[in-house]
mmCIF file of C-alpha atoms in Angstrom:
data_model
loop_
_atom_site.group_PDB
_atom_site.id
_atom_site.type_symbol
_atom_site.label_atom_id
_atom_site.label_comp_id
_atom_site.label_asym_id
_atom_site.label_seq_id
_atom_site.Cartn_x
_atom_site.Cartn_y
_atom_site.Cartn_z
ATOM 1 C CA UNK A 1 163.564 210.711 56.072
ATOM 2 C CA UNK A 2 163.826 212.651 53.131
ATOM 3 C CA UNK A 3 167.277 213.577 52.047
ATOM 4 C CA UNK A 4 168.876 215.624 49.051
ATOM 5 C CA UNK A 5 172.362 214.499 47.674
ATOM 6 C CA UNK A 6 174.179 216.973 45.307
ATOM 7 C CA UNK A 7 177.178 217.324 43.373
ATOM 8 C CA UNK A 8 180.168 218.676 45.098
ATOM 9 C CA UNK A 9 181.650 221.826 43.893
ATOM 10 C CA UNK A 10 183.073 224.294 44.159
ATOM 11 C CA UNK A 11 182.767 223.899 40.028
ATOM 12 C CA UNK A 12 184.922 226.761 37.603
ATOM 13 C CA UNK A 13 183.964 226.712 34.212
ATOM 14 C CA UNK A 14 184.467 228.963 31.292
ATOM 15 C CA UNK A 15 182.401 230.977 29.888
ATOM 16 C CA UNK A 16 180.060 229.155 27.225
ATOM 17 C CA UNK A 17 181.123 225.829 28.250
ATOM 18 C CA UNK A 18 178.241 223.407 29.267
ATOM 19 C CA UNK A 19 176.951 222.919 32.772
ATOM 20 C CA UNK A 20 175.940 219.950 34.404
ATOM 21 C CA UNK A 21 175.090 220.032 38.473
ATOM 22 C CA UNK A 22 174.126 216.378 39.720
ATOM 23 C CA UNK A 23 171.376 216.039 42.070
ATOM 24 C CA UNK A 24 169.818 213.075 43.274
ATOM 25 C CA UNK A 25 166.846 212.522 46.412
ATOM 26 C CA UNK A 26 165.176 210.293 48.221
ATOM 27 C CA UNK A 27 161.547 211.144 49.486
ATOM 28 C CA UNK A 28 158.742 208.552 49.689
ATOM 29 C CA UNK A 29 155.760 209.222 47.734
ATOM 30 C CA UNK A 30 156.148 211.908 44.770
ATOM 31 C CA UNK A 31 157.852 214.991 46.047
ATOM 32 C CA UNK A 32 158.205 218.076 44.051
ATOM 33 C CA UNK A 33 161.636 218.943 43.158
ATOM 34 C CA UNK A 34 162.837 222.931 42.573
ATOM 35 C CA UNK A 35 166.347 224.238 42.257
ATOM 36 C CA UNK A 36 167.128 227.573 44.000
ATOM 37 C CA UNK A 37 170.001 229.972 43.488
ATOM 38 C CA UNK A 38 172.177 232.368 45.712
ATOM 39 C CA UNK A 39 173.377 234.958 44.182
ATOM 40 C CA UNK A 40 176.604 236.506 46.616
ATOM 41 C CA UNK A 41 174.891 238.359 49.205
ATOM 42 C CA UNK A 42 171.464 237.829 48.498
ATOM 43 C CA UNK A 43 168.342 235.335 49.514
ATOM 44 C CA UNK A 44 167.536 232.339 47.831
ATOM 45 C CA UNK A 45 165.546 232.602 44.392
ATOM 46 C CA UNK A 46 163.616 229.902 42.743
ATOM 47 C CA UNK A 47 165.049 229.202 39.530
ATOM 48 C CA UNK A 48 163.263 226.392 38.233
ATOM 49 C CA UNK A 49 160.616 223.275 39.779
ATOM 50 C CA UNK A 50 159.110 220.029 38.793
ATOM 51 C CA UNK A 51 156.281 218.312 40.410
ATOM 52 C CA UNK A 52 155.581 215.257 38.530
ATOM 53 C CA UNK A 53 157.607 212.369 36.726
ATOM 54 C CA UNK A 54 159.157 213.230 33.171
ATOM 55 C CA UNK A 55 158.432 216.986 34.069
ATOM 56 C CA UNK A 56 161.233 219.768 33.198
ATOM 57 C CA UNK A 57 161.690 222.871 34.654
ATOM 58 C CA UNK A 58 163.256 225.489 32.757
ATOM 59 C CA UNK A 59 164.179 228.932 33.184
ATOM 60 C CA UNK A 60 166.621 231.609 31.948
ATOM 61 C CA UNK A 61 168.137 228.506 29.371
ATOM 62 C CA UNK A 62 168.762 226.060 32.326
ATOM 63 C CA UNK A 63 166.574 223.134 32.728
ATOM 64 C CA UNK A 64 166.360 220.173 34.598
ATOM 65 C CA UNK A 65 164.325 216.873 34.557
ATOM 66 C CA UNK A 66 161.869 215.088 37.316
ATOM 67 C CA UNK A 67 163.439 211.405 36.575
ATOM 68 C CA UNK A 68 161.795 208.912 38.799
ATOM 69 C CA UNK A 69 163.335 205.940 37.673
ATOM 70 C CA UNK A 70 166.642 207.489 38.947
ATOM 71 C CA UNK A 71 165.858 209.634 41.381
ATOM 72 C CA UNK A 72 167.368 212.331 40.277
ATOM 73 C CA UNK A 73 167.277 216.284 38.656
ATOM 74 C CA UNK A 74 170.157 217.420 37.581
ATOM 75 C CA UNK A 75 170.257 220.820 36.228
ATOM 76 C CA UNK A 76 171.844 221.709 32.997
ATOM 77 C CA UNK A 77 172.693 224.794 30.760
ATOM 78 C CA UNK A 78 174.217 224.791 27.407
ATOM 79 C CA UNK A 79 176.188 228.246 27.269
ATOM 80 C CA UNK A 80 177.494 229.663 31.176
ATOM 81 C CA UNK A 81 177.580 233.108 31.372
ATOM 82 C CA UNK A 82 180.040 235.072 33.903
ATOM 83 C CA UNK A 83 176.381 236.068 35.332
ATOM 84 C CA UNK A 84 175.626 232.334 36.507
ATOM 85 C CA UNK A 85 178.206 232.812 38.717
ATOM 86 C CA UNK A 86 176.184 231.356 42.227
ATOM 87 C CA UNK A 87 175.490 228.963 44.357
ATOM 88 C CA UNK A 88 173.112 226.609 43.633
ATOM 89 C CA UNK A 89 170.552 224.517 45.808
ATOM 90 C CA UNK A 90 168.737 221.315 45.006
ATOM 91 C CA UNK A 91 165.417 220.999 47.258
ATOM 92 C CA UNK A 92 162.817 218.496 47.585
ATOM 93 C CA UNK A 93 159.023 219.136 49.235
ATOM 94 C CA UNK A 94 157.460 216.020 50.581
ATOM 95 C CA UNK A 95 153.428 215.574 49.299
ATOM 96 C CA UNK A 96 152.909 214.307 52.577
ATOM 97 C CA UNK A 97 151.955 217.191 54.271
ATOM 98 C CA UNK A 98 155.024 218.183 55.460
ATOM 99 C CA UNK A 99 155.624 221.903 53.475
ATOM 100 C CA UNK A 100 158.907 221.964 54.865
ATOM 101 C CA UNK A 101 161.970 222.433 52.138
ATOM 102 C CA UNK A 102 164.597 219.333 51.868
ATOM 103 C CA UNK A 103 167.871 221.621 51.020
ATOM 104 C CA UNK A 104 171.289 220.287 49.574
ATOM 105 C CA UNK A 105 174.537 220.902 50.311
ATOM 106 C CA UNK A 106 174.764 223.633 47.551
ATOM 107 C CA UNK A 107 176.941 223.726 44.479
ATOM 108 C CA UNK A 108 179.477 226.798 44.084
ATOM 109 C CA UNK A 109 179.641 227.672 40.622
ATOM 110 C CA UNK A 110 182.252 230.357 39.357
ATOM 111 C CA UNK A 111 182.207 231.427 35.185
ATOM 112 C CA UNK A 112 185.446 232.678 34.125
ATOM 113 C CA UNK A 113 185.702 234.652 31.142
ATOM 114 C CA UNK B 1 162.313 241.115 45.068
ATOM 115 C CA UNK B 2 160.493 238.296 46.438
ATOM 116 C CA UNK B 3 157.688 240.801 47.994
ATOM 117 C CA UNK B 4 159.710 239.078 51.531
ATOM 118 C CA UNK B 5 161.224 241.638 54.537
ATOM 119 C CA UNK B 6 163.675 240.665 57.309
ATOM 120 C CA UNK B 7 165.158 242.781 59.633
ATOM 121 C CA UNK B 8 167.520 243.658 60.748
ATOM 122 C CA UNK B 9 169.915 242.574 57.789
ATOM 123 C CA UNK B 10 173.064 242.359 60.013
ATOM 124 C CA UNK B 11 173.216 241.394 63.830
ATOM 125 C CA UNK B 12 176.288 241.453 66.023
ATOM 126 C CA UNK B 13 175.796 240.261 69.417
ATOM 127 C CA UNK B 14 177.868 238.494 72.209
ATOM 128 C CA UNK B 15 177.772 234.985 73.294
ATOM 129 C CA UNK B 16 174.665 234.362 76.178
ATOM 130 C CA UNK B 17 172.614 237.240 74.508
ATOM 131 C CA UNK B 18 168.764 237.112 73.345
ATOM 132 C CA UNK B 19 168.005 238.411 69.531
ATOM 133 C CA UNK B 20 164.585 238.798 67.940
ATOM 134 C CA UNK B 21 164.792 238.397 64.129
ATOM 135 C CA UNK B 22 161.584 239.940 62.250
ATOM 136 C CA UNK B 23 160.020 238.990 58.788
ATOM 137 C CA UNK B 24 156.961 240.672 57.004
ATOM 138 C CA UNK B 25 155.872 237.948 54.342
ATOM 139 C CA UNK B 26 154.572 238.351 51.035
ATOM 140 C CA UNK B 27 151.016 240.405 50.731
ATOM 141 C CA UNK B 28 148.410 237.292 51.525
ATOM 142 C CA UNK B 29 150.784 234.801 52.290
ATOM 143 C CA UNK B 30 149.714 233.019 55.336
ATOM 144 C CA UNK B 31 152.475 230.715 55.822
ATOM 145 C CA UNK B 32 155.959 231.794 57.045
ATOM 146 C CA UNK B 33 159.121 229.137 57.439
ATOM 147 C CA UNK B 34 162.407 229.931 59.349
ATOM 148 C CA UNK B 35 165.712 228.375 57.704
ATOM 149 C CA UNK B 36 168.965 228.567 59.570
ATOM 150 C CA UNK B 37 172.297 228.454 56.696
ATOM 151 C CA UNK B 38 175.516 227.545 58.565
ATOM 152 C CA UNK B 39 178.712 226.408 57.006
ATOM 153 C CA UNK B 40 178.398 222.952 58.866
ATOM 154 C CA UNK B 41 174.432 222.246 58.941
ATOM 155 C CA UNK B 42 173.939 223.886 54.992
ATOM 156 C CA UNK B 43 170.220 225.275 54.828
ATOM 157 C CA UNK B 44 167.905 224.213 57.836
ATOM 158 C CA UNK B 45 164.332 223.953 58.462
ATOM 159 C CA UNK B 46 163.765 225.672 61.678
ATOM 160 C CA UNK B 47 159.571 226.413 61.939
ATOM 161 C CA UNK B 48 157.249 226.795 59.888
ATOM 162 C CA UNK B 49 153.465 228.914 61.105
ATOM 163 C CA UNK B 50 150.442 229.537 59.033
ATOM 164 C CA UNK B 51 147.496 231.811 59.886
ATOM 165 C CA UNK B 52 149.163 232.157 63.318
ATOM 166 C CA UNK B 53 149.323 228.683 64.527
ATOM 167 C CA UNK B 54 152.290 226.940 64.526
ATOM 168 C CA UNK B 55 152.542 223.800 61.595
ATOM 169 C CA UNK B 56 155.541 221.960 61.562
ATOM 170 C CA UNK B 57 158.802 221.818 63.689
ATOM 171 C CA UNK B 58 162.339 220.697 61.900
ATOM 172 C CA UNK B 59 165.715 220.825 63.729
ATOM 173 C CA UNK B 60 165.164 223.698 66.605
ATOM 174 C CA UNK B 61 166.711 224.369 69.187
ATOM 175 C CA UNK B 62 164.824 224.627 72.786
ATOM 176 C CA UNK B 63 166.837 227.845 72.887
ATOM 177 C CA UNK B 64 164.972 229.504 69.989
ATOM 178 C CA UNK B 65 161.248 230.041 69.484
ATOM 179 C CA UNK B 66 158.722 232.034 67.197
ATOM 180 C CA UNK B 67 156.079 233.142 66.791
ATOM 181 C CA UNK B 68 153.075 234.874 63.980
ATOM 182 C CA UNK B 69 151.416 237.791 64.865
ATOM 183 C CA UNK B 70 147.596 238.415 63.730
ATOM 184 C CA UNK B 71 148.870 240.595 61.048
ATOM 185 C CA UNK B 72 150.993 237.822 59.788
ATOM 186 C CA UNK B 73 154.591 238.979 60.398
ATOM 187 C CA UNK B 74 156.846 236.514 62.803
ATOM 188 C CA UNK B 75 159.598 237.035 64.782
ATOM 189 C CA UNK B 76 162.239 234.344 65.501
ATOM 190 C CA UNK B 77 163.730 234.374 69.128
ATOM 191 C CA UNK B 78 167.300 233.403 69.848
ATOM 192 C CA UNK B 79 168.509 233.392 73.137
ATOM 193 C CA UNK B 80 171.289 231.962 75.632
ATOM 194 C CA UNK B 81 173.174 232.740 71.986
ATOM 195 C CA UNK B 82 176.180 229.954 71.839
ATOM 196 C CA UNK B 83 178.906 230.752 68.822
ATOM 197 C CA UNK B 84 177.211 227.834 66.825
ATOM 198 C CA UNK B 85 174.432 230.392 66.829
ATOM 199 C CA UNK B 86 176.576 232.748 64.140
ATOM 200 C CA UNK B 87 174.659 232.116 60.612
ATOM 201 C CA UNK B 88 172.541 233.282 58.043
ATOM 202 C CA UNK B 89 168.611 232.996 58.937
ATOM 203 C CA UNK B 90 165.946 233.352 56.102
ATOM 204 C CA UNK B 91 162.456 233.684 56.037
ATOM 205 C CA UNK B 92 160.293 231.973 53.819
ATOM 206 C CA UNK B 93 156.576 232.840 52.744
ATOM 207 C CA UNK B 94 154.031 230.826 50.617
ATOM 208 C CA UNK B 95 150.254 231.069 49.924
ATOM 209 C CA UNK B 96 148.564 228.535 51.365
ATOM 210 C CA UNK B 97 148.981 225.069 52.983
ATOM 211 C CA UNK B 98 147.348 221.665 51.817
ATOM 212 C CA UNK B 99 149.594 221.190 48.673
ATOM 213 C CA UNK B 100 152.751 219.981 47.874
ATOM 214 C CA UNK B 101 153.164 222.468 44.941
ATOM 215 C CA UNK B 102 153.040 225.854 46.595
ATOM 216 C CA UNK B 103 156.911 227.869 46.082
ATOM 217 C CA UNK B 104 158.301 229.436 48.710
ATOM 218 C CA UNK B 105 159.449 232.888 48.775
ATOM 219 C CA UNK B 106 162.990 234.022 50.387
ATOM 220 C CA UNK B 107 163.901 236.728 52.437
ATOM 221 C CA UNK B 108 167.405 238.505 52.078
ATOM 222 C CA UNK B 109 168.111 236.892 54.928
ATOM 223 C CA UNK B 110 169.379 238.011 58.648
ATOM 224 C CA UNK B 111 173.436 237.469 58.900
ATOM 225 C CA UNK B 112 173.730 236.794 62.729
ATOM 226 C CA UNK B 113 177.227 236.960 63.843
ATOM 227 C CA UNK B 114 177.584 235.981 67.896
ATOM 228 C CA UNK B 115 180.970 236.685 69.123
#
């Protein structure tokens, strides 16, 4: 079935530094890929979705690229602000029909300043 | 705001107890999905119903059902409540089925806490 493998965290960084969060899948077919975020205390928010090969998703200076080849979308962002401070979810949804979200583990990221 | 309702936010109950768990979607949305967050399972599929029928079934439990009302709202039963039960339960909305690309909208989410 289709799975969603991301990078452990919880991750600290400092404020400005570069972020990298790994996520990799595996779907059959050509899923769409999104990334959500969970700010503390509040619901899930999309923050940024592919749905094709060599696609990128951007949105409030992160971005992240549909890589087929490697199975992956990792999302980046050049300068962390103490406001990124969330967790963040890597999901897949199967083009088979199935409209159901795929949903990492979730990556807790914390922006000192 | 993600144009999504849940109620109640909060929900304290004891362990063998029955909860209903509400959600208005998004004007026009027909479908609604139930996720389940726990610390051990992460987020969850639960249900998913569009235009009142139900569509697809992920990882529920016998225990729980739903169901969509003809003004599109659901409701998401829990009952014989274990302490498992105690998580986080969102409510998803999206326009319309048949595509892979349609984004789903979140609740705040329902915090149920079974002691």
């Amino acid at each position: 079935g289709d799975s969603v493998t991301q990078m452990e965290g919880p991750v600290t960084l400092s404020e400005e530094a570069f972020l990298t969060i790994n996520c990799t899948y595996t779907a059959t077919g050509y899923p769409s890929l999104f990334w959500y975020v969970q700010y503390p205390g509040e619901g899930l928010q999309l923050l940024l979705k592919a749905t094709k090969a060599d696609d990128k998703g951007s949105n409030k200076g992160f971005e992240a690229t549909y890589r087929k080849e490697t199975t992956s979308f990792h999302l980046e962002k050049g300068s962390v602000q103490v406001s990124d401070s969330a967790v963040y979810f890597c999901a897949l949804l199967s083009n088979f029909g199935n409209e159901k979200l795929t949903f990492g583990t979730g990556t807790r990221l914390t922006i000192i300043p | 705001d993600s144009g999504v309702t849940q109620t109640p936010k909060h929900l304290i109950t004891a362990t063998g107890q029955r909860v209903t768990l509400r959600c208005s979607p998004r004007s026009g949305d027909l479908s609604v999905y139930w996720y389940q967050q726990s610390l051990d399972q992460g987020l969850q599929f639960l249900i998913q119903y569009y235009n009142g029928e139900e569509r697809a079934k992920g990882n529920i439990l016998e225990r729980f059902s739903a169901q969509q009302f003809p003004d599109l709202h659901s409701e998401l039963n829990l009952s014989s409540l274990e302490l498992g039960d105690s998580a986080l339960y969102f409510c998803a909305s999206s326009g319309s089925s048949g595509t892979a690309y349609n984004e789903q909208f979140f609740g705040p989410g329902t915090r149920l806490t079974v002691l």
